[in-house]
CSV table of C-alpha atoms and ligand atoms in Angstrom, one decimal:
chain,number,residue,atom,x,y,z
A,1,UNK,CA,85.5,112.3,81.7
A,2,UNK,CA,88.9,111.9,81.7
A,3,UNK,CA,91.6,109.4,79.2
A,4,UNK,CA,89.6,106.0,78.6
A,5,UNK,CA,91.3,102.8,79.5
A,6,UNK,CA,89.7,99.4,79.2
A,7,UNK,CA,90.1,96.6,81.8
A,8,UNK,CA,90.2,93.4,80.6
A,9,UNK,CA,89.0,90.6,83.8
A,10,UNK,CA,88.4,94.3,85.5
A,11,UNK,CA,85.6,92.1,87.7
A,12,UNK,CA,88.5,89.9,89.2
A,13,UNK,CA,90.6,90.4,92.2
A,14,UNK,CA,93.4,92.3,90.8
A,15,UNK,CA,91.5,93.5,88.0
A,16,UNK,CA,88.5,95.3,90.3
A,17,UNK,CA,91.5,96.9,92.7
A,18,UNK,CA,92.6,98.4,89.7
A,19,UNK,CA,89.6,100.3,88.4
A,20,UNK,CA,89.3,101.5,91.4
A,21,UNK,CA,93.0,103.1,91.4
A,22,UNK,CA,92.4,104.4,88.2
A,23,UNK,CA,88.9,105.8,88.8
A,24,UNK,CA,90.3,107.7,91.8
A,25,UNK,CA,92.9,109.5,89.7
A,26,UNK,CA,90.3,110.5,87.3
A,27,UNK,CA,90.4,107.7,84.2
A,28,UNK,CA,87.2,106.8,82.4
A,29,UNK,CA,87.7,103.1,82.6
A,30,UNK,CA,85.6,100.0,80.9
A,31,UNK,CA,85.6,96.6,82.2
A,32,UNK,CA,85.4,93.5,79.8
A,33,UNK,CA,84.9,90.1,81.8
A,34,UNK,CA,83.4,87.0,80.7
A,35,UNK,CA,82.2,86.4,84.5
A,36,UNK,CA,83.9,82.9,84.3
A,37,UNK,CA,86.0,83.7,87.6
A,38,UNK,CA,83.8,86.2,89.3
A,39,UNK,CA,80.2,88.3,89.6
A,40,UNK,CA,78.7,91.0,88.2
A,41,UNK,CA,78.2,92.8,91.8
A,42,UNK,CA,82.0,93.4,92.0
A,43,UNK,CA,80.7,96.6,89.5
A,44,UNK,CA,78.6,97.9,92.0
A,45,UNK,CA,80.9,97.3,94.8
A,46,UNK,CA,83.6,99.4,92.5
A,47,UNK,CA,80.2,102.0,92.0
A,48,UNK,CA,80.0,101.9,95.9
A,49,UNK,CA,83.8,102.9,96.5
A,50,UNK,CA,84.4,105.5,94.2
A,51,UNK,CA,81.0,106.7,92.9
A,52,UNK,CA,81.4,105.8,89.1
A,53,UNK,CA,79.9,102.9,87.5
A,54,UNK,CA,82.4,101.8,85.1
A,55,UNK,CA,81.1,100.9,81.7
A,56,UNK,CA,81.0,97.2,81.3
A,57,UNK,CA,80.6,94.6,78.7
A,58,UNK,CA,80.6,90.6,79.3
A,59,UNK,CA,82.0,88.3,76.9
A,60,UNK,CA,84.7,86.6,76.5
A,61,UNK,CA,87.9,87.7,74.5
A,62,UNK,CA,88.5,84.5,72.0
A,63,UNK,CA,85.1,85.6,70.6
A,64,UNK,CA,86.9,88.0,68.1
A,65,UNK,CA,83.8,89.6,66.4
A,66,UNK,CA,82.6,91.0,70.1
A,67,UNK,CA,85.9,92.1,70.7
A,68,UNK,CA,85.8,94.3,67.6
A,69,UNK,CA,82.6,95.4,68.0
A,70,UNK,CA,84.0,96.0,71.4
A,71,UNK,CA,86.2,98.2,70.1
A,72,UNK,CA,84.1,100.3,67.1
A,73,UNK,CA,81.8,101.2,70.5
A,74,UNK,CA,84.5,102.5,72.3
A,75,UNK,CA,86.7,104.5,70.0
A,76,UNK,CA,88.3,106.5,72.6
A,77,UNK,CA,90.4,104.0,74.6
A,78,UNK,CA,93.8,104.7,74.8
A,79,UNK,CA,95.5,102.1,76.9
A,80,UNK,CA,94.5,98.0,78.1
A,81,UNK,CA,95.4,96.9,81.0
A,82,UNK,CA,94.8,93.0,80.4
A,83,UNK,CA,93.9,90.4,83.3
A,84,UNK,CA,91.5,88.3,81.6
A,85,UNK,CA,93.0,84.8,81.8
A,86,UNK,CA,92.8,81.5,83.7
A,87,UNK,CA,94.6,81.5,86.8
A,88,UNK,CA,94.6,78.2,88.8
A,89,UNK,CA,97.7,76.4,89.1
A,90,UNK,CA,96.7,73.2,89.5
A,91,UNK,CA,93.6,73.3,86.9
A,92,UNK,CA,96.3,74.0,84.3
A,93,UNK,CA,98.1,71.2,84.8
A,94,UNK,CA,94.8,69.3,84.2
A,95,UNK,CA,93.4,71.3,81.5
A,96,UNK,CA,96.5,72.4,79.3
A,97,UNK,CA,94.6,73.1,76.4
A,98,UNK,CA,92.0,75.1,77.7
A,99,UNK,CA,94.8,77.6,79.9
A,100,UNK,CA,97.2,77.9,76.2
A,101,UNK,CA,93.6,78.6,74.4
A,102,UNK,CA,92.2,80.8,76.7
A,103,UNK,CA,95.3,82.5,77.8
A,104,UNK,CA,97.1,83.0,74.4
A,105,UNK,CA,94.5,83.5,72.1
A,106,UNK,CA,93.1,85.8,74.3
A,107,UNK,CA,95.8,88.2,74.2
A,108,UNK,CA,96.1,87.5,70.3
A,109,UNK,CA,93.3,89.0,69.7
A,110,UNK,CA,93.7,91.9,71.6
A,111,UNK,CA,96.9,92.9,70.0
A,112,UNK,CA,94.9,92.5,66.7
A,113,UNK,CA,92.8,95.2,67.8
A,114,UNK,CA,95.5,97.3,69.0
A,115,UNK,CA,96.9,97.4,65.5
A,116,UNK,CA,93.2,97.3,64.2
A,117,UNK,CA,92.0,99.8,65.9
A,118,UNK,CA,94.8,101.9,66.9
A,119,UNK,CA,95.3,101.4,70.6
A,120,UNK,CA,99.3,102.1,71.7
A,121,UNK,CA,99.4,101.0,75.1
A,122,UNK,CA,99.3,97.8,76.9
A,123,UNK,CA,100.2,97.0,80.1
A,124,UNK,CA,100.2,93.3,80.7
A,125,UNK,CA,99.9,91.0,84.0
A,126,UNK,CA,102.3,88.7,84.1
A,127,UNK,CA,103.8,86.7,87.3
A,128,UNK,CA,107.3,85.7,89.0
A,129,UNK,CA,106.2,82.2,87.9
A,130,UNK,CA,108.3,83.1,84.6
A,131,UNK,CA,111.5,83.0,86.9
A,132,UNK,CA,110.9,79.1,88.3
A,133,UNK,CA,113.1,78.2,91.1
A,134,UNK,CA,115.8,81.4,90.7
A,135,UNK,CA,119.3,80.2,91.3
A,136,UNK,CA,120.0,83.5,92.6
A,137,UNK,CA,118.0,85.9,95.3
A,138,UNK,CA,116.4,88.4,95.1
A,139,UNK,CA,115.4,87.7,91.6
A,140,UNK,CA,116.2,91.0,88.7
A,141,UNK,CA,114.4,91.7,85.8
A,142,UNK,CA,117.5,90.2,84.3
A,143,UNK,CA,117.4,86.8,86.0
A,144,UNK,CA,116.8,84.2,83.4
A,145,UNK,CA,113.6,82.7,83.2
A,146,UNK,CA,113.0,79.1,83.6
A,147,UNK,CA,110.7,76.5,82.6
A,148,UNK,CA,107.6,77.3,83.9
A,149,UNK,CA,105.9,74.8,86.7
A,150,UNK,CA,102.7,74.7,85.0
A,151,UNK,CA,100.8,75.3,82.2
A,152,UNK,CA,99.6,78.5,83.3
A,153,UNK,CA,102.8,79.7,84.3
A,154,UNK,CA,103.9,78.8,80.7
A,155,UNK,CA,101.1,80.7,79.4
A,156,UNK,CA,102.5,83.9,81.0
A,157,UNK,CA,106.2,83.1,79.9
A,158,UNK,CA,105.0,82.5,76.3
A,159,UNK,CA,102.7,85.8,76.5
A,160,UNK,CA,105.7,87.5,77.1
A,161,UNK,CA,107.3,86.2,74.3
A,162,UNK,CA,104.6,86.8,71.8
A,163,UNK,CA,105.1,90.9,73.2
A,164,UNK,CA,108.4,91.3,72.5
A,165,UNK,CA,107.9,89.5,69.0
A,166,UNK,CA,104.7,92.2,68.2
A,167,UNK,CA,106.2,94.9,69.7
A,168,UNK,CA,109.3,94.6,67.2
A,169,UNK,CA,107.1,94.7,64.6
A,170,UNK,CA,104.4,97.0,65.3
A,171,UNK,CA,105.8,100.7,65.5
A,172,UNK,CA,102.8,102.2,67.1
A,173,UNK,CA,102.3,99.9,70.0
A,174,UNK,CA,104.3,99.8,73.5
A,175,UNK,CA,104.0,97.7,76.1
A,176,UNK,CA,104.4,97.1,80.3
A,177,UNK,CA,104.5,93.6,81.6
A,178,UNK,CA,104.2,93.4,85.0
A,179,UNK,CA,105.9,90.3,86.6
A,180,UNK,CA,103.4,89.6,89.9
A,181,UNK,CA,104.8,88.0,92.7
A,182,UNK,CA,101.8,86.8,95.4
A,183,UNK,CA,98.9,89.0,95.2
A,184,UNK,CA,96.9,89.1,99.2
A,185,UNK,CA,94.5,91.0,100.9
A,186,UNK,CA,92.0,93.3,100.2
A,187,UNK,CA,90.5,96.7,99.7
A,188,UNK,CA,90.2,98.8,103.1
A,189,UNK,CA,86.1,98.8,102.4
A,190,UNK,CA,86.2,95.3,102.3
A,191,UNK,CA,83.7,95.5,99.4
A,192,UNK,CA,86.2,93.6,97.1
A,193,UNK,CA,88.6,91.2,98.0
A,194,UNK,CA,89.8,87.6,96.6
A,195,UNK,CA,86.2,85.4,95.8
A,196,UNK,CA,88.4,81.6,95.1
A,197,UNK,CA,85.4,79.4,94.0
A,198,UNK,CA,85.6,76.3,95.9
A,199,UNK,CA,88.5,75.3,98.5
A,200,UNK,CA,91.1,78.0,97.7
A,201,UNK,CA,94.8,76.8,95.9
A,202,UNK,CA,96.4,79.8,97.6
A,203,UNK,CA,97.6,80.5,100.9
A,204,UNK,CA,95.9,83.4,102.5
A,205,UNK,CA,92.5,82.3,101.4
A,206,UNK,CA,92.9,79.5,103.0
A,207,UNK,CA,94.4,80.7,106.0
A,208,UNK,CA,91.1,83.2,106.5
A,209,UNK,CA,88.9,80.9,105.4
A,210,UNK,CA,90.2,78.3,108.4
A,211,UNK,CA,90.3,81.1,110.8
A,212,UNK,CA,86.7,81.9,109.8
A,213,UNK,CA,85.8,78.1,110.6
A,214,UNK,CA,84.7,77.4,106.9
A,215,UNK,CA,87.7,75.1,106.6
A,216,UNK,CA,88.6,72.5,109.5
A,217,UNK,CA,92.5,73.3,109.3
A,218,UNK,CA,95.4,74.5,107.6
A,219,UNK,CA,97.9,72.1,105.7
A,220,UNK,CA,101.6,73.4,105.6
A,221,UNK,CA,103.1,72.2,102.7
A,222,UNK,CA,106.6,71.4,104.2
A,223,UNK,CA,108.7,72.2,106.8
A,224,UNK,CA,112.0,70.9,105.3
A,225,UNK,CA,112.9,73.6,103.1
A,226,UNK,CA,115.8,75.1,103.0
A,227,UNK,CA,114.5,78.1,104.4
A,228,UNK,CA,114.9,79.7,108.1
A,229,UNK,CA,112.1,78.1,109.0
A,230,UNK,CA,111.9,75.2,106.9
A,231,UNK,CA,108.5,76.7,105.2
A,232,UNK,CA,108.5,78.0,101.6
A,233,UNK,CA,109.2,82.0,101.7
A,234,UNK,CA,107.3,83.9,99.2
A,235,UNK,CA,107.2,88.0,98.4
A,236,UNK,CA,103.8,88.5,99.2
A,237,UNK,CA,102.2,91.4,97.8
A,238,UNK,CA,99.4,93.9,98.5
A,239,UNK,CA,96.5,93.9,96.1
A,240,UNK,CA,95.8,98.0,96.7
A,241,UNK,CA,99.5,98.3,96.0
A,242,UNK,CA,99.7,96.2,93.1
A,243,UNK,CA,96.3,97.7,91.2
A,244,UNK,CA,98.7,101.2,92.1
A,245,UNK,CA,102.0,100.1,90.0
A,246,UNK,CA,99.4,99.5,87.5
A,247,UNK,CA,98.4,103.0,87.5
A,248,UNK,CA,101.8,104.1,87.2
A,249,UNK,CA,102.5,101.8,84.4
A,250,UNK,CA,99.2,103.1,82.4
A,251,UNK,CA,100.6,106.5,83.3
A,252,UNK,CA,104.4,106.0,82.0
A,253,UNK,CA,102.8,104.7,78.8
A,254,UNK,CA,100.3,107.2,78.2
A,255,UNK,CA,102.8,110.3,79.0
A,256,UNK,CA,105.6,108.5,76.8
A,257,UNK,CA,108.2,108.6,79.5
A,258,UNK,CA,109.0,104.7,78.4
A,259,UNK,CA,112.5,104.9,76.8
A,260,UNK,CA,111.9,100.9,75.3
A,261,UNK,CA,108.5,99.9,73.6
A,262,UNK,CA,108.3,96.9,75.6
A,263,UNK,CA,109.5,96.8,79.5
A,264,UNK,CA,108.6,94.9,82.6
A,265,UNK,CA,108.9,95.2,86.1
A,266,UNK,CA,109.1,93.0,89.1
A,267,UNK,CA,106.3,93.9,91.4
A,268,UNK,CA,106.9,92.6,95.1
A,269,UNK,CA,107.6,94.1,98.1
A,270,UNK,CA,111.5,92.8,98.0
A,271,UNK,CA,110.5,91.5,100.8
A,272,UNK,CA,110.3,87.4,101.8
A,273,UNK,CA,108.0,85.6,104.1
A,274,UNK,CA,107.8,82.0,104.7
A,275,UNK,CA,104.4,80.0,105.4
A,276,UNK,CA,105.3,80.2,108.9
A,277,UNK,CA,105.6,83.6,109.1
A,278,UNK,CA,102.6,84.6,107.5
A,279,UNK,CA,100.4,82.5,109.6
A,280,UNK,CA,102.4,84.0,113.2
A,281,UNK,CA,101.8,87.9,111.2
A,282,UNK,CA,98.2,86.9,110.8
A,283,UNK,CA,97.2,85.7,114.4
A,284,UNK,CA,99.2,88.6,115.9
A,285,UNK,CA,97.6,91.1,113.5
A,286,UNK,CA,94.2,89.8,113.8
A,287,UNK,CA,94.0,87.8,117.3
A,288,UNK,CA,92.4,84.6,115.7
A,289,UNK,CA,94.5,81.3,115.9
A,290,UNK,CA,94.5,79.5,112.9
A,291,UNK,CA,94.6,75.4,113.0
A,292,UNK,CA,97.0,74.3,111.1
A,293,UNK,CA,99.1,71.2,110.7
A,294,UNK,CA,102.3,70.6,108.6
A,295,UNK,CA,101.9,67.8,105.7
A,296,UNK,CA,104.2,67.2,102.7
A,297,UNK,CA,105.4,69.0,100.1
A,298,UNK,CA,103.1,70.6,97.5
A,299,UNK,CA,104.6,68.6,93.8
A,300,UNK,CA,105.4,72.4,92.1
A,301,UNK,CA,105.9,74.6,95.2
A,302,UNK,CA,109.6,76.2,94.6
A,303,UNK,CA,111.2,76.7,97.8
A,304,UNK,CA,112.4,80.5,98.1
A,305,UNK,CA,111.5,83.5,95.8
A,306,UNK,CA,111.0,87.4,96.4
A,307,UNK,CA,111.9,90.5,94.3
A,308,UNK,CA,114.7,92.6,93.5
A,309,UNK,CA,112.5,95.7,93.0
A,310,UNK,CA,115.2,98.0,92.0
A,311,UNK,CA,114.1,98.6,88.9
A,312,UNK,CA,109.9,99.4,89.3
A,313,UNK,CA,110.8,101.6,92.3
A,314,UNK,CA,113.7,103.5,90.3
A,315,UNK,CA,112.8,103.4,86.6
A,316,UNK,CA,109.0,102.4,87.3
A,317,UNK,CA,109.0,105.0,90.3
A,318,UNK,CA,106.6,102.9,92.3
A,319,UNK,CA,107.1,100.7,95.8
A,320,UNK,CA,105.0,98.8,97.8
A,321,UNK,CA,104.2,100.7,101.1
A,322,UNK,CA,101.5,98.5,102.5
A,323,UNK,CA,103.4,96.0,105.6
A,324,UNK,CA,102.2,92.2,106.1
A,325,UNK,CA,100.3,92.7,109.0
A,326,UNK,CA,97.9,95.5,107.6
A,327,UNK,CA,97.7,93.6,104.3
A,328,UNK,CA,96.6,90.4,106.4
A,329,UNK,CA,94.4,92.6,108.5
A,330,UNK,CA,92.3,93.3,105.3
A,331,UNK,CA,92.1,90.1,104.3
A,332,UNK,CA,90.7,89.1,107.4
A,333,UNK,CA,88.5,92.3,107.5
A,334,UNK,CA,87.1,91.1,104.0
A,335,UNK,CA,86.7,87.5,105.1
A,336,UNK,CA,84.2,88.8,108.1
A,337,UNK,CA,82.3,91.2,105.8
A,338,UNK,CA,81.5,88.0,103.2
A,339,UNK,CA,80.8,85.8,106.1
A,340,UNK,CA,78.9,88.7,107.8
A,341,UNK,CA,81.2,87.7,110.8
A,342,UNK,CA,81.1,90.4,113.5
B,1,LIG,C1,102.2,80.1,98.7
B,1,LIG,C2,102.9,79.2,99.7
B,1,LIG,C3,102.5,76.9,99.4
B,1,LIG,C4,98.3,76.9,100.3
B,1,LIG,C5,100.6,80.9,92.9
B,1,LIG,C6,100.9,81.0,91.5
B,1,LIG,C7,101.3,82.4,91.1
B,1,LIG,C8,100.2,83.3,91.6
B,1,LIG,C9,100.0,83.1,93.1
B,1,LIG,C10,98.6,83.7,89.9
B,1,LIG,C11,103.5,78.0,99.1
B,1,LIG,C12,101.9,77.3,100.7
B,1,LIG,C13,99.6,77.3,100.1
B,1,LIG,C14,98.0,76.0,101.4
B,1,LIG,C15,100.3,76.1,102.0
B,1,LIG,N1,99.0,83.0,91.0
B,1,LIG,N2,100.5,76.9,101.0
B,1,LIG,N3,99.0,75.6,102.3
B,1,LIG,O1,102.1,78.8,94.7
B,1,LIG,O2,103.4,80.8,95.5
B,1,LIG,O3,101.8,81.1,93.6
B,1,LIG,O4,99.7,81.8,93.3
B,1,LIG,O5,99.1,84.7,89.4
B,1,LIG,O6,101.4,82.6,89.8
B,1,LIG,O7,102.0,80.1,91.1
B,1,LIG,O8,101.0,80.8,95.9
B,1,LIG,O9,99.4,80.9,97.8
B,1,LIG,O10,99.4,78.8,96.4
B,1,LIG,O11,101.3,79.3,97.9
B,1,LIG,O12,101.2,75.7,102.8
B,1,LIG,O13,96.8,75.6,101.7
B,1,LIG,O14,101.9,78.8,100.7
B,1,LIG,O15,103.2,75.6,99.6
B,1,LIG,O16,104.7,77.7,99.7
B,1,LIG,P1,102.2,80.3,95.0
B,1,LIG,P2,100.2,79.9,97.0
């Protein structure tokens, strides 16, 4: 068996793409998930792609006496990759208290074990959320962050925070935060994919889930943005492509090629597409119209945002290679396999 790295919310959309990534080049990987944002199938369906069951433990990470008992059971892991955390936008502005809990505390007590327990490497999932609206495009590494527009994007911008404070402190430990920008699609099996409980927040969700007939129509959230097409433009990402830079990152860390202890990377495709755009790439990709009307603005949305991804395909050495119109495809693709649609 090869180096053992644990994947914290490995059940969850990006989380799952990632074990599998790492399982194909050969890492022993176990998965902690508390199964509060997704199933315990998503282990066989990784078992079906790649033919390794990864070992797997459900709890949650604020209870601190699991976690170390976590880690006195598995005394050979040498990286984390941590997803675990609350995600939803709008159920953080809601629930503030239960996303800074959740979220921070979390990743406190992981770095206590890291210390504890002598794990070096971390590589963190963090989002473009910590950027806000940029004043400038494409947005750097180097563009100031903003306030965040939610709770959960403050969670992220405070996590990173909290890293660069550790990492000063702690000799032994180094870290990669990777700064998401909008995660789609799904693995070419479509055995995993993105599982939103309920009516979906995000955009290509939604749009499959229309196209599928579950929901009546699409709502546009504006059309009078200062964009070409009025519609909010977005860098939308590749799931198979993003689980990928995470491999690289575990990679970097593990082989010491990190000059600083603590680094982060815009992952996006540099790329921008508006609403608009995303719903034409989908229809032509897949054929299916999708219903849609144009309503008001979503309170939150920023209008314009996409990567400057300079730096992860330079220093990181890793780009995004999958186009729109295949991602979308594989959304689609998954949306028919979960809705046994022929
Ligand atoms: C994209 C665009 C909407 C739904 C959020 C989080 C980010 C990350 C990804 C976790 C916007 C428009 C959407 C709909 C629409 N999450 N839209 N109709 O808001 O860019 O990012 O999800 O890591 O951190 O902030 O993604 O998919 O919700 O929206 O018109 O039914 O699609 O207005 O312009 P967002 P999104």
């Amino acid at each position: 068996m090869g180096r053992q790295v644990l994947v914290t919310g490995g059940t969850g959309y990006i989380g799952s793409h990632t074990v599998v990534e790492l399982q194909a080049v050969g890492f022993d990987v176990v998965i902690i998930d508390d199964l509060s944002n997704s199933s315990a199938d998503v282990v066989d369906k990784i078992e079906k792609i790649s033919g390794i069951r990864p070992a797997f433990e459900v709890f949650n990470l604020l209870d601190s006496v699991k976690l170390e008992a976590f880690f006195e059971k598995y005394s050979k892991i040498e990286a984390i990759i941590h997803f675990a955390a609350f995600k939803a936008v709008g159920e953080s502005v809601a629930k503030p208290l239960a996303y800074y809990r959740n979220n921070l505390v979390s990743l406190m007590n992981i770095l206590d074990c890291m210390s504890k327990y002598k794990v070096p490497n971390l590589v963190f999932s963090s989002s473009c959320t910590v950027y806000g609206q940029p004043d400038q495009l494409p947005v750097t590494e180097n563009t100031p962050k903003k306030d965040a527009e939610s709770p959960y994007g403050n969670t992220k911008a405070i996590s990173e925070e909290v890293l660069r404070d550790v990492v000063k402190v702690t000799p032994d430990i180094k870290v990669i935060a990777l700064r998401y920008f909008n995660p789609i699609g799904a693995h070419p099996s479509a055995l995993i994919g993105e599982l939103p409980s309920g009516i979906p927040n995000n955009l290509v969700p939604f749009i499959t889930q229309t196209a599928a007939g579950i929901r009546k129509q699409l709502s546009i959230f504006g059309d009078d943005y200062n964009t070409p097409d009025g519609s909010c433009v977005r860098d939308y990402i590749n799931v198979v492509d993003l689980a990928k830079a995470h491999v690289v990152a575990i990679n970097r860390l593990l082989n010491n090629s990190n000059a600083d202890r603590y680094e982060f990377f815009n992952v996006g495709t540099g790329t921008g597409a508006s609403v608009l755009e995303v719903v034409k790439t989908f229809e032509e990709a897949t054929g299916v119209k999708v219903n849609y009307k144009i309503v008001a603005r979503r309170p939150g949305d920023i209008e314009k945002i996409y990567a400057d991804t300079t730096i992860a395909n330079t220093v990181l050495g890793w780009k995004a290679e999958t186009s729109l119109h295949d991602t979308l495809l594989s959304a689609w693709n998954w949306e028919k396999k979960i809705r046994n649609i022929e």
